[in-house]
PDB file of C-alpha atoms in Angstrom:
ATOM      1  CA  ALA A 853     117.112 110.672  97.888  1.00 60.00           C
ATOM      2  CA  ALA A 854     114.604 112.202  95.417  1.00 72.00           C
ATOM      3  CA  GLY A 855     111.546 113.693  97.109  1.00 89.00           C
ATOM      4  CA  VAL A 856     108.429 114.829  95.641  1.00 94.00           C
ATOM      5  CA  ILE A 857     108.909 117.783  93.268  1.00 95.00           C
ATOM      6  CA  GLN A 858     106.569 120.438  93.144  1.00 96.00           C
ATOM      7  CA  SER A 859     106.248 123.585  90.679  1.00 96.00           C
ATOM      8  CA  PRO A 860     105.780 126.566  90.524  1.00 97.00           C
ATOM      9  CA  ARG A 861     106.690 127.217  94.650  1.00 94.00           C
ATOM     10  CA  HIS A 862     104.450 130.353  94.565  1.00 96.00           C
ATOM     11  CA  LEU A 863     101.816 131.448  92.296  1.00 97.00           C
ATOM     12  CA  ILE A 864      99.724 134.219  92.199  1.00 98.00           C
ATOM     13  CA  LYS A 865      96.568 134.850  89.639  1.00 98.00           C
ATOM     14  CA  GLU A 866      93.696 137.315  89.309  1.00 97.00           C
ATOM     15  CA  LYS A 867      90.315 136.004  90.067  1.00 97.00           C
ATOM     16  CA  ARG A 868      89.019 134.338  86.831  1.00 97.00           C
ATOM     17  CA  GLU A 869      92.430 133.358  85.874  1.00 98.00           C
ATOM     18  CA  THR A 870      93.401 130.083  85.545  1.00 98.00           C
ATOM     19  CA  ALA A 871      96.331 127.715  87.199  1.00 98.00           C
ATOM     20  CA  THR A 872      98.106 124.364  86.558  1.00 98.00           C
ATOM     21  CA  LEU A 873     100.361 122.854  89.691  1.00 98.00           C
ATOM     22  CA  LYS A 874     102.060 120.170  88.888  1.00 98.00           C
ATOM     23  CA  CYS A 875     103.837 117.463  90.560  1.00 97.00           C
ATOM     24  CA  TYR A 876     106.685 114.718  90.242  1.00 96.00           C
ATOM     25  CA  PRO A 877     106.475 111.949  92.209  1.00 95.00           C
ATOM     26  CA  ILE A 878     109.376 109.889  94.039  1.00 93.00           C
ATOM     27  CA  PRO A 879     110.472 107.646  91.294  1.00 90.00           C
ATOM     28  CA  ARG A 880     108.254 103.730  91.534  1.00 85.00           C
ATOM     29  CA  HIS A 881     105.434 105.420  93.474  1.00 89.00           C
ATOM     30  CA  ASP A 882     102.365 104.411  91.819  1.00 86.00           C
ATOM     31  CA  THR A 883      99.855 106.880  93.758  1.00 90.00           C
ATOM     32  CA  VAL A 884      99.806 110.724  93.847  1.00 94.00           C
ATOM     33  CA  TYR A 885      97.609 112.133  96.207  1.00 94.00           C
ATOM     34  CA  TRP A 886      96.683 116.273  95.975  1.00 96.00           C
ATOM     35  CA  TYR A 887      95.754 117.958  98.958  1.00 96.00           C
ATOM     36  CA  GLN A 888      94.298 121.558 100.246  1.00 96.00           C
ATOM     37  CA  GLN A 889      95.695 123.686 103.116  1.00 94.00           C
ATOM     38  CA  GLY A 890      93.660 126.877 103.857  1.00 92.00           C
ATOM     39  CA  PRO A 891      95.166 129.013 106.403  1.00 88.00           C
ATOM     40  CA  GLY A 892      95.152 127.506 109.976  1.00 86.00           C
ATOM     41  CA  GLN A 893      93.379 124.732 108.532  1.00 90.00           C
ATOM     42  CA  ASP A 894      94.490 121.229 108.069  1.00 91.00           C
ATOM     43  CA  PRO A 895      95.218 119.378 104.810  1.00 93.00           C
ATOM     44  CA  GLN A 896      92.229 118.913 102.637  1.00 94.00           C
ATOM     45  CA  PHE A 897      92.082 115.809 100.359  1.00 94.00           C
ATOM     46  CA  LEU A 898      91.607 116.795  96.975  1.00 96.00           C
ATOM     47  CA  ILE A 899      91.815 114.037  94.322  1.00 95.00           C
ATOM     48  CA  SER A 900      94.160 111.247  93.904  1.00 93.00           C
ATOM     49  CA  PHE A 901      95.816 108.711  90.699  1.00 93.00           C
ATOM     50  CA  TYR A 902      97.111 105.074  91.377  1.00 89.00           C
ATOM     51  CA  GLU A 903      98.501 104.185  87.790  1.00 88.00           C
ATOM     52  CA  LYS A 904      97.769 107.012  85.872  1.00 89.00           C
ATOM     53  CA  MET A 905      93.496 106.774  86.372  1.00 91.00           C
ATOM     54  CA  GLN A 906      91.872 108.696  89.044  1.00 91.00           C
ATOM     55  CA  SER A 907      91.629 106.180  91.915  1.00 88.00           C
ATOM     56  CA  ASP A 908      89.513 108.527  94.722  1.00 89.00           C
ATOM     57  CA  LYS A 909      87.830 112.226  94.698  1.00 90.00           C
ATOM     58  CA  GLY A 910      87.329 114.076  97.993  1.00 91.00           C
ATOM     59  CA  SER A 911      85.858 118.367  98.110  1.00 87.00           C
ATOM     60  CA  ILE A 912      87.761 119.053  94.534  1.00 93.00           C
ATOM     61  CA  PRO A 913      85.405 121.883  93.149  1.00 94.00           C
ATOM     62  CA  ASP A 914      84.118 120.776  89.738  1.00 95.00           C
ATOM     63  CA  ARG A 915      86.274 123.955  88.531  1.00 97.00           C
ATOM     64  CA  PHE A 916      89.362 121.640  89.416  1.00 97.00           C
ATOM     65  CA  SER A 917      90.442 118.938  87.177  1.00 96.00           C
ATOM     66  CA  ALA A 918      93.476 116.907  87.650  1.00 97.00           C
ATOM     67  CA  GLN A 919      95.447 114.524  85.569  1.00 96.00           C
ATOM     68  CA  GLN A 920      98.458 111.864  86.025  1.00 94.00           C
ATOM     69  CA  PHE A 921     100.973 111.171  83.205  1.00 94.00           C
ATOM     70  CA  SER A 922     102.328 108.396  81.798  1.00 93.00           C
ATOM     71  CA  ASP A 923     105.749 109.249  83.565  1.00 92.00           C
ATOM     72  CA  TYR A 924     103.388 109.344  86.390  1.00 92.00           C
ATOM     73  CA  HIS A 925     103.838 113.021  86.997  1.00 95.00           C
ATOM     74  CA  SER A 926     100.956 114.973  87.890  1.00 97.00           C
ATOM     75  CA  GLU A 927      98.745 118.315  87.150  1.00 98.00           C
ATOM     76  CA  LEU A 928      96.236 120.081  89.106  1.00 98.00           C
ATOM     77  CA  ASN A 929      94.075 122.383  86.581  1.00 98.00           C
ATOM     78  CA  MET A 930      92.442 125.031  88.214  1.00 97.00           C
ATOM     79  CA  SER A 931      89.877 127.375  86.728  1.00 97.00           C
ATOM     80  CA  SER A 932      87.762 130.226  87.395  1.00 97.00           C
ATOM     81  CA  LEU A 933      89.836 131.408  89.908  1.00 98.00           C
ATOM     82  CA  GLU A 934      88.040 132.437  93.438  1.00 97.00           C
ATOM     83  CA  LEU A 935      89.483 134.372  96.446  1.00 97.00           C
ATOM     84  CA  GLY A 936      88.561 131.619  98.458  1.00 95.00           C
ATOM     85  CA  ASP A 937      91.399 129.123  96.757  1.00 97.00           C
ATOM     86  CA  SER A 938      93.989 130.797  97.951  1.00 97.00           C
ATOM     87  CA  ALA A 939      96.086 128.228  99.883  1.00 96.00           C
ATOM     88  CA  LEU A 940      99.026 125.984  99.798  1.00 95.00           C
ATOM     89  CA  TYR A 941      98.467 122.863  97.802  1.00 96.00           C
ATOM     90  CA  PHE A 942     100.460 119.904  98.680  1.00 95.00           C
ATOM     91  CA  CYS A 943     101.099 116.774  96.458  1.00 96.00           C
ATOM     92  CA  ALA A 944     101.813 113.692  98.189  1.00 95.00           C
ATOM     93  CA  SER A 945     102.914 109.987  96.539  1.00 94.00           C
ATOM     94  CA  SER A 946     103.274 106.856  97.809  1.00 90.00           C
ATOM     95  CA  SER A 947     103.913 103.325  96.503  1.00 84.00           C
ATOM     96  CA  ARG A 948     102.026  99.787  97.934  1.00 66.00           C
ATOM     97  CA  GLN A 949      98.808 101.799  99.057  1.00 69.00           C
ATOM     98  CA  GLY A 950     101.430 104.010 101.735  1.00 71.00           C
ATOM     99  CA  GLU A 951     102.369 100.690 103.613  1.00 70.00           C
ATOM    100  CA  ASN A 952     106.047 102.641 103.038  1.00 71.00           C
ATOM    101  CA  GLY A 953     104.298 105.740 103.910  1.00 80.00           C
ATOM    102  CA  TYR A 954     103.574 109.206 102.036  1.00 89.00           C
ATOM    103  CA  THR A 955     105.824 111.463 101.252  1.00 91.00           C
ATOM    104  CA  PHE A 956     105.017 115.204 100.839  1.00 93.00           C
ATOM    105  CA  GLY A 957     106.224 117.953  98.448  1.00 93.00           C
ATOM    106  CA  SER A 958     106.958 121.333  99.453  1.00 92.00           C
ATOM    107  CA  GLY A 959     103.441 122.317  98.245  1.00 94.00           C
ATOM    108  CA  THR A 960     102.628 125.123  95.610  1.00 96.00           C
ATOM    109  CA  ARG A 961     101.013 128.747  97.467  1.00 95.00           C
ATOM    110  CA  LEU A 962      98.372 130.093  95.325  1.00 97.00           C
ATOM    111  CA  THR A 963      97.357 133.526  96.265  1.00 97.00           C
ATOM    112  CA  VAL A 964      94.482 134.754  93.695  1.00 97.00           C
ATOM    113  CA  VAL A 965      94.198 138.465  94.232  1.00 97.00           C
TER     114      VAL A 965
ATOM    115  CA  ALA B  49      84.012 106.582 108.521  1.00 73.00           C
ATOM    116  CA  GLN B  50      87.533 107.032 108.924  1.00 82.00           C
ATOM    117  CA  SER B  51      88.992 110.113 111.172  1.00 89.00           C
ATOM    118  CA  VAL B  52      91.636 111.287 113.795  1.00 93.00           C
ATOM    119  CA  ALA B  53      91.087 113.573 116.121  1.00 96.00           C
ATOM    120  CA  GLN B  54      93.814 115.777 118.196  1.00 97.00           C
ATOM    121  CA  PRO B  55      91.628 117.639 121.316  1.00 96.00           C
ATOM    122  CA  GLU B  56      94.418 119.995 121.807  1.00 96.00           C
ATOM    123  CA  ASP B  57      95.204 123.214 119.629  1.00 95.00           C
ATOM    124  CA  GLN B  58      98.025 123.968 121.287  1.00 97.00           C
ATOM    125  CA  VAL B  59     100.381 122.521 123.584  1.00 98.00           C
ATOM    126  CA  ASN B  60     102.837 124.820 125.494  1.00 98.00           C
ATOM    127  CA  VAL B  61     105.958 123.051 126.945  1.00 98.00           C
ATOM    128  CA  ALA B  62     109.503 124.003 128.129  1.00 98.00           C
ATOM    129  CA  GLU B  63     112.562 123.309 126.620  1.00 97.00           C
ATOM    130  CA  GLY B  64     113.849 120.196 128.439  1.00 97.00           C
ATOM    131  CA  ASN B  65     111.000 118.879 129.307  1.00 98.00           C
ATOM    132  CA  PRO B  66     108.972 115.961 127.850  1.00 97.00           C
ATOM    133  CA  LEU B  67     106.333 116.709 125.530  1.00 97.00           C
ATOM    134  CA  THR B  68     102.818 115.107 124.698  1.00 98.00           C
ATOM    135  CA  VAL B  69     100.496 115.552 121.170  1.00 98.00           C
ATOM    136  CA  LYS B  70      97.244 113.465 121.776  1.00 98.00           C
ATOM    137  CA  CYS B  71      96.042 111.968 118.684  1.00 98.00           C
ATOM    138  CA  THR B  72      92.774 109.848 118.788  1.00 97.00           C
ATOM    139  CA  TYR B  73      91.649 107.804 115.703  1.00 95.00           C
ATOM    140  CA  SER B  74      88.594 105.958 114.693  1.00 92.00           C
ATOM    141  CA  VAL B  75      88.639 103.511 112.056  1.00 86.00           C
ATOM    142  CA  SER B  76      87.312  99.940 111.214  1.00 81.00           C
ATOM    143  CA  GLY B  77      89.470  97.457 110.925  1.00 81.00           C
ATOM    144  CA  ASN B  78      93.650  97.934 112.098  1.00 83.00           C
ATOM    145  CA  PRO B  79      94.476 101.473 111.531  1.00 89.00           C
ATOM    146  CA  TYR B  80      97.884 102.795 109.493  1.00 90.00           C
ATOM    147  CA  LEU B  81      98.731 106.170 111.550  1.00 94.00           C
ATOM    148  CA  PHE B  82     101.096 108.856 110.633  1.00 95.00           C
ATOM    149  CA  TRP B  83     102.661 111.518 112.337  1.00 96.00           C
ATOM    150  CA  TYR B  84     103.894 114.508 110.535  1.00 95.00           C
ATOM    151  CA  VAL B  85     105.081 118.464 111.134  1.00 96.00           C
ATOM    152  CA  GLN B  86     105.019 121.397 109.716  1.00 94.00           C
ATOM    153  CA  TYR B  87     107.131 124.463 110.321  1.00 91.00           C
ATOM    154  CA  PRO B  88     105.859 128.113 109.310  1.00 83.00           C
ATOM    155  CA  ASN B  89     105.292 127.922 105.170  1.00 75.00           C
ATOM    156  CA  ARG B  90     107.204 124.141 104.556  1.00 80.00           C
ATOM    157  CA  GLY B  91     105.516 120.785 103.548  1.00 84.00           C
ATOM    158  CA  LEU B  92     104.887 118.497 105.808  1.00 91.00           C
ATOM    159  CA  GLN B  93     107.596 116.434 107.070  1.00 92.00           C
ATOM    160  CA  PHE B  94     107.311 111.972 107.675  1.00 92.00           C
ATOM    161  CA  LEU B  95     107.987 111.651 111.750  1.00 95.00           C
ATOM    162  CA  LEU B  96     106.270 108.470 112.069  1.00 94.00           C
ATOM    163  CA  LYS B  97     104.089 106.021 111.553  1.00 93.00           C
ATOM    164  CA  TYR B  98     102.876 103.102 112.837  1.00 93.00           C
ATOM    165  CA  ILE B  99     101.618  99.714 110.673  1.00 87.00           C
ATOM    166  CA  THR B 100     101.994  97.017 112.643  1.00 83.00           C
ATOM    167  CA  GLY B 101     104.384  95.502 115.601  1.00 84.00           C
ATOM    168  CA  ASP B 102     105.474  97.078 118.983  1.00 89.00           C
ATOM    169  CA  ASN B 103     103.007  99.385 120.348  1.00 92.00           C
ATOM    170  CA  LEU B 104     106.191 101.889 120.829  1.00 95.00           C
ATOM    171  CA  VAL B 105     107.535 103.558 117.418  1.00 95.00           C
ATOM    172  CA  LYS B 106     110.240 105.280 117.063  1.00 95.00           C
ATOM    173  CA  GLY B 107     110.761 108.485 114.647  1.00 94.00           C
ATOM    174  CA  SER B 108     112.556 110.904 113.656  1.00 91.00           C
ATOM    175  CA  TYR B 109     114.281 113.612 115.941  1.00 93.00           C
ATOM    176  CA  GLY B 110     113.802 111.654 118.846  1.00 95.00           C
ATOM    177  CA  PHE B 111     110.197 111.714 118.713  1.00 97.00           C
ATOM    178  CA  GLU B 112     108.289 108.111 119.499  1.00 97.00           C
ATOM    179  CA  ALA B 113     104.685 107.704 119.738  1.00 97.00           C
ATOM    180  CA  GLU B 114     102.607 104.888 121.697  1.00 95.00           C
ATOM    181  CA  PHE B 115     100.089 102.900 119.935  1.00 95.00           C
ATOM    182  CA  ASN B 116      97.311 102.383 122.334  1.00 95.00           C
ATOM    183  CA  LYS B 117      94.382  99.891 120.741  1.00 93.00           C
ATOM    184  CA  SER B 118      92.183  99.580 124.019  1.00 93.00           C
ATOM    185  CA  GLN B 119      92.202 103.687 124.215  1.00 95.00           C
ATOM    186  CA  THR B 120      92.326 103.985 120.451  1.00 95.00           C
ATOM    187  CA  SER B 121      95.187 106.650 120.807  1.00 96.00           C
ATOM    188  CA  PHE B 122      98.713 107.521 119.256  1.00 97.00           C
ATOM    189  CA  HIS B 123     100.068 110.332 121.230  1.00 98.00           C
ATOM    190  CA  LEU B 124     103.245 111.866 119.877  1.00 98.00           C
ATOM    191  CA  LYS B 125     105.940 112.211 122.594  1.00 98.00           C
ATOM    192  CA  LYS B 126     109.284 113.235 122.870  1.00 98.00           C
ATOM    193  CA  PRO B 127     111.764 113.149 126.768  1.00 97.00           C
ATOM    194  CA  SER B 128     112.945 116.037 126.262  1.00 97.00           C
ATOM    195  CA  ALA B 129     111.357 119.402 124.235  1.00 97.00           C
ATOM    196  CA  LEU B 130     113.899 121.732 122.139  1.00 97.00           C
ATOM    197  CA  VAL B 131     112.782 125.214 120.883  1.00 97.00           C
ATOM    198  CA  SER B 132     113.390 124.072 117.242  1.00 95.00           C
ATOM    199  CA  ASP B 133     110.491 121.451 117.987  1.00 96.00           C
ATOM    200  CA  SER B 134     108.164 124.221 117.993  1.00 97.00           C
ATOM    201  CA  ALA B 135     106.047 123.725 115.092  1.00 96.00           C
ATOM    202  CA  LEU B 136     102.514 122.429 113.372  1.00 96.00           C
ATOM    203  CA  TYR B 137     101.896 118.809 114.510  1.00 97.00           C
ATOM    204  CA  PHE B 138      99.453 116.709 112.524  1.00 96.00           C
ATOM    205  CA  CYS B 139      98.263 113.248 112.996  1.00 97.00           C
ATOM    206  CA  ALA B 140      97.342 110.970 110.257  1.00 95.00           C
ATOM    207  CA  VAL B 141      95.138 107.482 109.464  1.00 92.00           C
ATOM    208  CA  ARG B 142      95.165 106.137 106.391  1.00 89.00           C
ATOM    209  CA  ASP B 143      91.945 105.905 105.085  1.00 85.00           C
ATOM    210  CA  GLU B 144      90.619 102.073 104.723  1.00 77.00           C
ATOM    211  CA  SER B 145      87.327 103.283 102.959  1.00 74.00           C
ATOM    212  CA  SER B 146      88.579 103.786  99.198  1.00 60.00           C
ATOM    213  CA  GLY B 147      88.842 100.737  97.595  1.00 62.00           C
ATOM    214  CA  GLY B 148      92.333 100.309  98.408  1.00 53.00           C
ATOM    215  CA  TYR B 149      94.415 103.421  97.131  1.00 63.00           C
ATOM    216  CA  ASN B 150      93.934 104.912 100.298  1.00 82.00           C
ATOM    217  CA  LYS B 151      94.905 108.469 100.995  1.00 88.00           C
ATOM    218  CA  LEU B 152      95.705 110.305 104.831  1.00 91.00           C
ATOM    219  CA  ILE B 153      92.768 112.012 106.400  1.00 91.00           C
ATOM    220  CA  PHE B 154      94.416 114.198 108.829  1.00 94.00           C
ATOM    221  CA  GLY B 155      93.511 116.120 112.599  1.00 95.00           C
ATOM    222  CA  ALA B 156      93.203 119.455 112.604  1.00 94.00           C
ATOM    223  CA  GLY B 157      96.689 119.641 113.925  1.00 95.00           C
ATOM    224  CA  THR B 158      97.787 121.101 117.461  1.00 97.00           C
ATOM    225  CA  ARG B 159     100.411 123.650 117.494  1.00 96.00           C
ATOM    226  CA  LEU B 160     103.164 123.152 119.852  1.00 97.00           C
ATOM    227  CA  ALA B 161     105.449 125.819 121.634  1.00 97.00           C
ATOM    228  CA  VAL B 162     108.487 125.123 123.377  1.00 97.00           C
ATOM    229  CA  HIS B 163     109.354 128.202 125.579  1.00 96.00           C
ATOM    230  CA  PRO B 164     113.003 128.811 126.572  1.00 94.00           C
TER     231      PRO B 164
END
């Protein structure tokens, strides 16, 4: 079965650079969620989209933005990267408001040097 | 506010023994509860969920969880632990406060170490 696809798997950027992370949800899933997991931390919710509209916002820095496109894939854009942005970034998708569960991608490991 | 708590940072168990990873929740209304497992440098893998119905939920890899409304708990259990079960386990609850587009809220995670 198709899963949530995230790209790239690994990304190394320098401070103050920009990064774009991509997420392709499971077909027919209408909601995408982005999470950030720092070393030894639990996943922290950043932002979500339902039917291409932002539906909820968490602890996402103003330097970050995201959107969901017409094909339901989502991109997380991160600018003016800081060392503290180094983390594992997960995307998850769901349908029916999560009643059928949430499927997570394998994540993008971002390292800022 | 919706939340889950995992009171143990780490659980150690011998292979073949039963294991329990604890989770308690705080929600308004009926909870939607989940367990995920994370292996090193890997994504979150779904184990099981409780939406409604039987309090004992069976999931992947022989895991099960018992929903206890009076104790607001959703402990993860397995009758006989395997070394390969060693991983980080997250309990999560669906946030009912976000207007219907319900993100998951995670606990801090519990590291399970199964010793041969």
